[in-house]
């Protein structure tokens, strides 16, 4: 974020309720409320409410992608259904994009974690909740431009999940879909400063600048 701010971007750090204290979909509702606030107030801080991009890592990557793919979805905007929560671009980093597949290594354990701590419902009887929470389920032709980043050696969220998400985006979306598969990178590779983290931040800045230049916001 500091890298973007140093290049003139107006950045906002979002917070949201977390599990196990809170239950899905509180998390995405908070992100949507934050987007609504940004659109209403960012002009006072020098930002452009007509060009709002969203990014996040890990759980934030999941929420970033889901928010970008469900603009104005009333299921995730209780009490503010009429507010515009669309974004101009999305940059999810080492995120989870599928909450419902169970036939890959580690998937049953992940779904079990969601059952116990996040969704707090049985997958066998409430599968629809897990599907609706999955960004890959919401891929659409009018999705905004995406830049997906993932470490090739991520041992927490396998890179194959990013591959599947990007493949679906490129098959369905009419917008550009960029993907960076980072060799030797683990989960949360950008938490500490490093040449890899620096170049990743620079790539994100260039992507957003390109989207802004080629898809200027309506005024």
mmCIF file of N, CA and C in Angstrom, residues 109-210:
data_model
loop_
_atom_site.group_PDB
_atom_site.id
_atom_site.type_symbol
_atom_site.label_atom_id
_atom_site.label_comp_id
_atom_site.label_asym_id
_atom_site.label_seq_id
_atom_site.Cartn_x
_atom_site.Cartn_y
_atom_site.Cartn_z
ATOM 1 N N UNK A 109 -10.359 -30.927 4.520
ATOM 2 C CA UNK A 109 -9.948 -30.293 5.767
ATOM 3 C C UNK A 109 -10.306 -28.809 5.765
ATOM 4 N N UNK A 110 -10.134 -28.160 4.620
ATOM 5 C CA UNK A 110 -10.476 -26.742 4.523
ATOM 6 C C UNK A 110 -11.976 -26.528 4.688
ATOM 7 N N UNK A 111 -12.772 -27.349 4.026
ATOM 8 C CA UNK A 111 -14.227 -27.235 4.165
ATOM 9 C C UNK A 111 -14.636 -27.504 5.609
ATOM 10 N N UNK A 112 -13.967 -28.442 6.264
ATOM 11 C CA UNK A 112 -14.256 -28.711 7.669
ATOM 12 C C UNK A 112 -13.962 -27.508 8.549
ATOM 13 N N UNK A 113 -12.881 -26.810 8.255
ATOM 14 C CA UNK A 113 -12.563 -25.584 8.991
ATOM 15 C C UNK A 113 -13.657 -24.538 8.801
ATOM 16 N N UNK A 114 -14.118 -24.393 7.560
ATOM 17 C CA UNK A 114 -15.192 -23.440 7.287
ATOM 18 C C UNK A 114 -16.461 -23.821 8.043
ATOM 19 N N UNK A 115 -16.780 -25.111 8.047
ATOM 20 C CA UNK A 115 -17.970 -25.585 8.764
ATOM 21 C C UNK A 115 -17.919 -25.204 10.241
ATOM 22 N N UNK A 116 -16.758 -25.372 10.845
ATOM 23 C CA UNK A 116 -16.632 -25.199 12.291
ATOM 24 C C UNK A 116 -16.483 -23.747 12.715
ATOM 25 N N UNK A 117 -15.688 -22.984 11.974
ATOM 26 C CA UNK A 117 -15.298 -21.666 12.459
ATOM 27 C C UNK A 117 -15.854 -20.481 11.675
ATOM 28 N N UNK A 118 -16.225 -20.666 10.431
ATOM 29 C CA UNK A 118 -16.582 -19.523 9.577
ATOM 30 C C UNK A 118 -18.067 -19.531 9.214
ATOM 31 N N UNK A 119 -18.488 -20.538 8.490
ATOM 32 C CA UNK A 119 -19.888 -20.633 8.069
ATOM 33 C C UNK A 119 -20.769 -21.138 9.212
ATOM 34 N N UNK A 120 -20.214 -22.056 10.009
ATOM 35 C CA UNK A 120 -20.922 -22.635 11.157
ATOM 36 C C UNK A 120 -22.200 -23.345 10.734
ATOM 37 N N UNK A 121 -22.118 -23.970 9.580
ATOM 38 C CA UNK A 121 -23.193 -24.799 9.048
ATOM 39 C C UNK A 121 -22.548 -26.024 8.397
ATOM 40 N N UNK A 122 -23.276 -27.121 8.350
ATOM 41 C CA UNK A 122 -22.768 -28.332 7.724
ATOM 42 C C UNK A 122 -22.769 -28.189 6.205
ATOM 43 N N UNK A 123 -21.653 -28.546 5.597
ATOM 44 C CA UNK A 123 -21.541 -28.483 4.146
ATOM 45 C C UNK A 123 -22.578 -29.385 3.482
ATOM 46 N N UNK A 124 -22.834 -30.526 4.072
ATOM 47 C CA UNK A 124 -23.747 -31.498 3.464
ATOM 48 C C UNK A 124 -25.175 -30.985 3.380
ATOM 49 N N UNK A 125 -25.562 -30.087 4.273
ATOM 50 C CA UNK A 125 -26.940 -29.583 4.287
ATOM 51 C C UNK A 125 -27.063 -28.119 3.873
ATOM 52 N N UNK A 126 -25.941 -27.413 3.799
ATOM 53 C CA UNK A 126 -25.971 -25.990 3.436
ATOM 54 C C UNK A 126 -24.925 -25.683 2.364
ATOM 55 N N UNK A 127 -24.804 -26.575 1.399
ATOM 56 C CA UNK A 127 -23.791 -26.411 0.355
ATOM 57 C C UNK A 127 -23.943 -25.083 -0.379
ATOM 58 N N UNK A 128 -25.165 -24.592 -0.514
ATOM 59 C CA UNK A 128 -25.396 -23.356 -1.251
ATOM 60 C C UNK A 128 -24.658 -22.174 -0.645
ATOM 61 N N UNK A 129 -24.498 -22.156 0.681
ATOM 62 C CA UNK A 129 -23.774 -21.058 1.330
ATOM 63 C C UNK A 129 -22.312 -21.077 0.902
ATOM 64 N N UNK A 130 -21.720 -22.257 0.869
ATOM 65 C CA UNK A 130 -20.313 -22.400 0.492
ATOM 66 C C UNK A 130 -20.103 -22.029 -0.980
ATOM 67 N N UNK A 131 -21.047 -22.415 -1.813
ATOM 68 C CA UNK A 131 -20.954 -22.077 -3.235
ATOM 69 C C UNK A 131 -21.076 -20.575 -3.435
ATOM 70 N N UNK A 132 -22.049 -19.954 -2.783
ATOM 71 C CA UNK A 132 -22.257 -18.512 -2.937
ATOM 72 C C UNK A 132 -21.084 -17.701 -2.407
ATOM 73 N N UNK A 133 -20.323 -18.269 -1.481
ATOM 74 C CA UNK A 133 -19.162 -17.570 -0.926
ATOM 75 C C UNK A 133 -17.923 -17.710 -1.802
ATOM 76 N N UNK A 134 -18.021 -18.461 -2.891
ATOM 77 C CA UNK A 134 -16.865 -18.769 -3.737
ATOM 78 C C UNK A 134 -16.771 -17.827 -4.926
ATOM 79 N N UNK A 135 -15.706 -17.031 -5.027
ATOM 80 C CA UNK A 135 -15.567 -16.141 -6.183
ATOM 81 C C UNK A 135 -15.666 -16.859 -7.523
ATOM 82 N N UNK A 136 -15.147 -18.073 -7.618
ATOM 83 C CA UNK A 136 -15.166 -18.776 -8.904
ATOM 84 C C UNK A 136 -16.595 -19.054 -9.362
ATOM 85 N N UNK A 137 -17.523 -19.109 -8.429
ATOM 86 C CA UNK A 137 -18.932 -19.335 -8.765
ATOM 87 C C UNK A 137 -19.580 -18.090 -9.365
ATOM 88 N N UNK A 138 -18.979 -16.924 -9.138
ATOM 89 C CA UNK A 138 -19.589 -15.661 -9.560
ATOM 90 C C UNK A 138 -18.900 -15.020 -10.771
ATOM 91 N N UNK A 139 -17.989 -15.736 -11.396
ATOM 92 C CA UNK A 139 -17.309 -15.184 -12.571
ATOM 93 C C UNK A 139 -18.343 -14.821 -13.625
ATOM 94 N N UNK A 140 -18.191 -13.646 -14.211
ATOM 95 C CA UNK A 140 -19.212 -13.108 -15.115
ATOM 96 C C UNK A 140 -18.563 -12.373 -16.272
ATOM 97 N N UNK A 141 -19.304 -12.225 -17.348
ATOM 98 C CA UNK A 141 -18.766 -11.582 -18.543
ATOM 99 C C UNK A 141 -18.396 -10.133 -18.297
ATOM 100 N N UNK A 142 -19.143 -9.455 -17.428
ATOM 101 C CA UNK A 142 -18.880 -8.041 -17.178
ATOM 102 C C UNK A 142 -18.021 -7.812 -15.937
ATOM 103 N N UNK A 143 -17.219 -8.805 -15.572
ATOM 104 C CA UNK A 143 -16.297 -8.639 -14.448
ATOM 105 C C UNK A 143 -15.298 -7.526 -14.752
ATOM 106 N N UNK A 144 -14.808 -6.835 -13.733
ATOM 107 C CA UNK A 144 -13.783 -5.815 -13.970
ATOM 108 C C UNK A 144 -12.449 -6.467 -14.308
ATOM 109 N N UNK A 145 -11.480 -5.709 -14.775
ATOM 110 C CA UNK A 145 -10.144 -6.261 -14.994
ATOM 111 C C UNK A 145 -9.573 -6.861 -13.702
ATOM 112 N N UNK A 146 -8.911 -7.987 -13.834
ATOM 113 C CA UNK A 146 -8.317 -8.687 -12.686
ATOM 114 C C UNK A 146 -6.816 -8.849 -12.888
ATOM 115 N N UNK A 147 -6.070 -8.747 -11.796
ATOM 116 C CA UNK A 147 -4.668 -9.135 -11.761
ATOM 117 C C UNK A 147 -4.522 -10.079 -10.572
ATOM 118 N N UNK A 148 -4.382 -11.360 -10.851
ATOM 119 C CA UNK A 148 -4.289 -12.388 -9.818
ATOM 120 C C UNK A 148 -2.819 -12.738 -9.606
ATOM 121 N N UNK A 149 -2.391 -12.771 -8.344
ATOM 122 C CA UNK A 149 -1.009 -13.116 -8.018
ATOM 123 C C UNK A 149 -0.992 -14.266 -7.021
ATOM 124 N N UNK A 150 -0.050 -15.208 -7.227
ATOM 125 C CA UNK A 150 0.017 -16.364 -6.329
ATOM 126 C C UNK A 150 1.428 -16.937 -6.352
ATOM 127 N N UNK A 151 1.890 -17.387 -5.197
ATOM 128 C CA UNK A 151 3.190 -18.028 -5.111
ATOM 129 C C UNK A 151 3.135 -19.471 -5.570
ATOM 130 N N UNK A 152 4.078 -19.851 -6.389
ATOM 131 C CA UNK A 152 4.076 -21.201 -6.954
ATOM 132 C C UNK A 152 4.270 -22.270 -5.880
ATOM 133 N N UNK A 153 4.925 -21.910 -4.770
ATOM 134 C CA UNK A 153 5.183 -22.881 -3.710
ATOM 135 C C UNK A 153 4.355 -22.588 -2.463
ATOM 136 N N UNK A 154 3.196 -22.014 -2.650
ATOM 137 C CA UNK A 154 2.291 -21.720 -1.535
ATOM 138 C C UNK A 154 1.821 -23.035 -0.910
ATOM 139 N N UNK A 155 2.166 -23.266 0.351
ATOM 140 C CA UNK A 155 1.795 -24.516 1.018
ATOM 141 C C UNK A 155 0.488 -24.405 1.792
ATOM 142 N N UNK A 156 -0.098 -23.206 1.874
ATOM 143 C CA UNK A 156 -1.377 -23.026 2.555
ATOM 144 C C UNK A 156 -2.543 -23.055 1.572
ATOM 145 N N UNK A 157 -2.408 -22.315 0.480
ATOM 146 C CA UNK A 157 -3.415 -22.322 -0.580
ATOM 147 C C UNK A 157 -2.704 -22.726 -1.869
ATOM 148 N N UNK A 158 -2.875 -23.944 -2.327
ATOM 149 C CA UNK A 158 -2.142 -24.415 -3.506
ATOM 150 C C UNK A 158 -2.359 -23.521 -4.720
ATOM 151 N N UNK A 159 -1.301 -23.344 -5.488
ATOM 152 C CA UNK A 159 -1.360 -22.467 -6.654
ATOM 153 C C UNK A 159 -2.385 -22.955 -7.677
ATOM 154 N N UNK A 160 -2.712 -24.236 -7.641
ATOM 155 C CA UNK A 160 -3.715 -24.769 -8.570
ATOM 156 C C UNK A 160 -5.055 -24.063 -8.416
ATOM 157 N N UNK A 161 -5.345 -23.574 -7.217
ATOM 158 C CA UNK A 161 -6.606 -22.863 -7.019
ATOM 159 C C UNK A 161 -6.611 -21.549 -7.791
ATOM 160 N N UNK A 162 -5.483 -20.861 -7.808
ATOM 161 C CA UNK A 162 -5.374 -19.635 -8.602
ATOM 162 C C UNK A 162 -5.462 -19.950 -10.086
ATOM 163 N N UNK A 163 -4.811 -21.040 -10.506
ATOM 164 C CA UNK A 163 -4.867 -21.430 -11.917
ATOM 165 C C UNK A 163 -6.311 -21.641 -12.362
ATOM 166 N N UNK A 164 -7.084 -22.355 -11.553
ATOM 167 C CA UNK A 164 -8.475 -22.645 -11.913
ATOM 168 C C UNK A 164 -9.302 -21.366 -11.985
ATOM 169 N N UNK A 165 -9.063 -20.455 -11.051
ATOM 170 C CA UNK A 165 -9.806 -19.195 -11.031
ATOM 171 C C UNK A 165 -9.475 -18.349 -12.253
ATOM 172 N N UNK A 166 -8.205 -18.246 -12.572
ATOM 173 C CA UNK A 166 -7.780 -17.463 -13.730
ATOM 174 C C UNK A 166 -8.312 -18.078 -15.022
ATOM 175 N N UNK A 167 -8.273 -19.384 -15.110
ATOM 176 C CA UNK A 167 -8.795 -20.062 -16.305
ATOM 177 C C UNK A 167 -10.274 -19.746 -16.503
ATOM 178 N N UNK A 168 -11.039 -19.762 -15.413
ATOM 179 C CA UNK A 168 -12.469 -19.460 -15.502
ATOM 180 C C UNK A 168 -12.689 -17.994 -15.869
ATOM 181 N N UNK A 169 -11.916 -17.096 -15.264
ATOM 182 C CA UNK A 169 -12.030 -15.680 -15.608
ATOM 183 C C UNK A 169 -11.760 -15.451 -17.091
ATOM 184 N N UNK A 170 -10.697 -16.045 -17.591
ATOM 185 C CA UNK A 170 -10.332 -15.830 -18.992
ATOM 186 C C UNK A 170 -11.343 -16.452 -19.951
ATOM 187 N N UNK A 171 -12.038 -17.477 -19.509
ATOM 188 C CA UNK A 171 -13.041 -18.113 -20.365
ATOM 189 C C UNK A 171 -14.339 -17.322 -20.414
ATOM 190 N N UNK A 172 -14.634 -16.567 -19.368
ATOM 191 C CA UNK A 172 -15.946 -15.928 -19.244
ATOM 192 C C UNK A 172 -15.887 -14.409 -19.342
ATOM 193 N N UNK A 173 -14.933 -13.802 -18.665
ATOM 194 C CA UNK A 173 -14.895 -12.341 -18.586
ATOM 195 C C UNK A 173 -14.445 -11.712 -19.899
ATOM 196 N N UNK A 174 -15.031 -10.568 -20.223
ATOM 197 C CA UNK A 174 -14.632 -9.806 -21.402
ATOM 198 C C UNK A 174 -13.534 -8.795 -21.083
ATOM 199 N N UNK A 175 -13.172 -8.688 -19.818
ATOM 200 C CA UNK A 175 -12.138 -7.747 -19.389
ATOM 201 C C UNK A 175 -10.778 -8.437 -19.335
ATOM 202 N N UNK A 176 -9.703 -7.665 -19.325
ATOM 203 C CA UNK A 176 -8.367 -8.258 -19.221
ATOM 204 C C UNK A 176 -8.187 -9.024 -17.910
ATOM 205 N N UNK A 177 -7.473 -10.131 -17.991
ATOM 206 C CA UNK A 177 -7.139 -10.930 -16.810
ATOM 207 C C UNK A 177 -5.638 -11.185 -16.833
ATOM 208 N N UNK A 178 -4.916 -10.540 -15.933
ATOM 209 C CA UNK A 178 -3.473 -10.747 -15.814
ATOM 210 C C UNK A 178 -3.212 -11.733 -14.681
ATOM 211 N N UNK A 179 -2.126 -12.487 -14.830
ATOM 212 C CA UNK A 179 -1.797 -13.469 -13.791
ATOM 213 C C UNK A 179 -0.292 -13.528 -13.602
ATOM 214 N N UNK A 180 0.132 -13.514 -12.340
ATOM 215 C CA UNK A 180 1.548 -13.659 -12.001
ATOM 216 C C UNK A 180 1.716 -14.896 -11.135
ATOM 217 N N UNK A 181 2.414 -15.877 -11.675
ATOM 218 C CA UNK A 181 2.741 -17.118 -10.973
ATOM 219 C C UNK A 181 4.187 -16.966 -10.502
ATOM 220 N N UNK A 182 4.366 -16.720 -9.204
ATOM 221 C CA UNK A 182 5.672 -16.312 -8.694
ATOM 222 C C UNK A 182 6.504 -17.517 -8.265
ATOM 223 N N UNK A 183 7.606 -17.802 -8.955
ATOM 224 C CA UNK A 183 8.421 -18.974 -8.630
ATOM 225 C C UNK A 183 9.025 -18.877 -7.234
ATOM 226 N N UNK A 184 9.024 -20.008 -6.530
ATOM 227 C CA UNK A 184 9.632 -20.143 -5.198
ATOM 228 C C UNK A 184 8.919 -19.335 -4.112
ATOM 229 N N UNK A 185 7.814 -18.684 -4.428
ATOM 230 C CA UNK A 185 7.142 -17.837 -3.435
ATOM 231 C C UNK A 185 6.182 -18.658 -2.585
ATOM 232 N N UNK A 186 6.225 -18.401 -1.272
ATOM 233 C CA UNK A 186 5.333 -19.043 -0.320
ATOM 234 C C UNK A 186 4.113 -18.162 -0.082
ATOM 235 N N UNK A 187 3.209 -18.642 0.769
ATOM 236 C CA UNK A 187 2.066 -17.837 1.183
ATOM 237 C C UNK A 187 2.576 -16.616 1.952
ATOM 238 N N UNK A 188 1.907 -15.493 1.747
ATOM 239 C CA UNK A 188 2.264 -14.245 2.443
ATOM 240 C C UNK A 188 3.697 -13.813 2.133
ATOM 241 N N UNK A 189 4.133 -14.041 0.913
ATOM 242 C CA UNK A 189 5.513 -13.731 0.527
ATOM 243 C C UNK A 189 5.848 -12.251 0.628
ATOM 244 N N UNK A 190 4.823 -11.394 0.657
ATOM 245 C CA UNK A 190 5.064 -9.954 0.642
ATOM 246 C C UNK A 190 4.953 -9.312 2.019
ATOM 247 N N UNK A 191 4.839 -10.116 3.075
ATOM 248 C CA UNK A 191 4.698 -9.542 4.417
ATOM 249 C C UNK A 191 5.952 -8.777 4.811
ATOM 250 N N UNK A 192 7.105 -9.326 4.482
ATOM 251 C CA UNK A 192 8.367 -8.661 4.781
ATOM 252 C C UNK A 192 8.966 -8.085 3.501
ATOM 253 N N UNK A 193 9.693 -7.004 3.656
ATOM 254 C CA UNK A 193 10.317 -6.373 2.507
ATOM 255 C C UNK A 193 11.338 -7.280 1.839
ATOM 256 N N UNK A 194 11.316 -7.307 0.515
ATOM 257 C CA UNK A 194 12.244 -8.123 -0.255
ATOM 258 C C UNK A 194 12.195 -7.647 -1.692
ATOM 259 N N UNK A 195 13.191 -7.997 -2.503
ATOM 260 C CA UNK A 195 13.104 -7.643 -3.928
ATOM 261 C C UNK A 195 11.832 -8.179 -4.577
ATOM 262 N N UNK A 196 11.426 -9.405 -4.213
ATOM 263 C CA UNK A 196 10.203 -9.963 -4.784
ATOM 264 C C UNK A 196 8.992 -9.118 -4.397
ATOM 265 N N UNK A 197 8.899 -8.743 -3.128
ATOM 266 C CA UNK A 197 7.767 -7.932 -2.677
ATOM 267 C C UNK A 197 7.762 -6.573 -3.366
ATOM 268 N N UNK A 198 8.952 -5.992 -3.543
ATOM 269 C CA UNK A 198 9.044 -4.684 -4.208
ATOM 270 C C UNK A 198 8.564 -4.776 -5.654
ATOM 271 N N UNK A 199 9.036 -5.775 -6.364
ATOM 272 C CA UNK A 199 8.653 -5.901 -7.773
ATOM 273 C C UNK A 199 7.172 -6.263 -7.915
ATOM 274 N N UNK A 200 6.652 -7.018 -6.959
ATOM 275 C CA UNK A 200 5.221 -7.320 -6.978
ATOM 276 C C UNK A 200 4.405 -6.049 -6.817
ATOM 277 N N UNK A 201 4.785 -5.214 -5.852
ATOM 278 C CA UNK A 201 4.074 -3.951 -5.638
ATOM 279 C C UNK A 201 4.163 -3.056 -6.869
ATOM 280 N N UNK A 202 5.318 -3.047 -7.514
ATOM 281 C CA UNK A 202 5.476 -2.233 -8.719
ATOM 282 C C UNK A 202 4.596 -2.771 -9.850
ATOM 283 N N UNK A 203 4.491 -4.092 -9.958
ATOM 284 C CA UNK A 203 3.628 -4.681 -10.988
ATOM 285 C C UNK A 203 2.169 -4.309 -10.753
ATOM 286 N N UNK A 204 1.747 -4.317 -9.500
ATOM 287 C CA UNK A 204 0.368 -3.930 -9.178
ATOM 288 C C UNK A 204 0.134 -2.471 -9.540
ATOM 289 N N UNK A 205 1.087 -1.612 -9.205
ATOM 290 C CA UNK A 205 0.951 -0.187 -9.534
ATOM 291 C C UNK A 205 0.851 0.017 -11.042
ATOM 292 N N UNK A 206 1.653 -0.703 -11.795
ATOM 293 C CA UNK A 206 1.617 -0.554 -13.256
ATOM 294 C C UNK A 206 0.303 -1.082 -13.831
ATOM 295 N N UNK A 207 -0.179 -2.179 -13.281
ATOM 296 C CA UNK A 207 -1.462 -2.718 -13.747
ATOM 297 C C UNK A 207 -2.583 -1.720 -13.511
ATOM 298 N N UNK A 208 -2.662 -1.173 -12.312
ATOM 299 C CA UNK A 208 -3.731 -0.226 -12.004
ATOM 300 C C UNK A 208 -3.616 1.033 -12.854
ATOM 301 N N UNK A 209 -2.403 1.496 -13.068
ATOM 302 C CA UNK A 209 -2.210 2.675 -13.921
ATOM 303 C C UNK A 209 -2.653 2.387 -15.347
ATOM 304 N N UNK A 210 -2.365 1.183 -15.818
ATOM 305 C CA UNK A 210 -2.780 0.801 -17.174
ATOM 306 C C UNK A 210 -4.297 0.727 -17.278
#
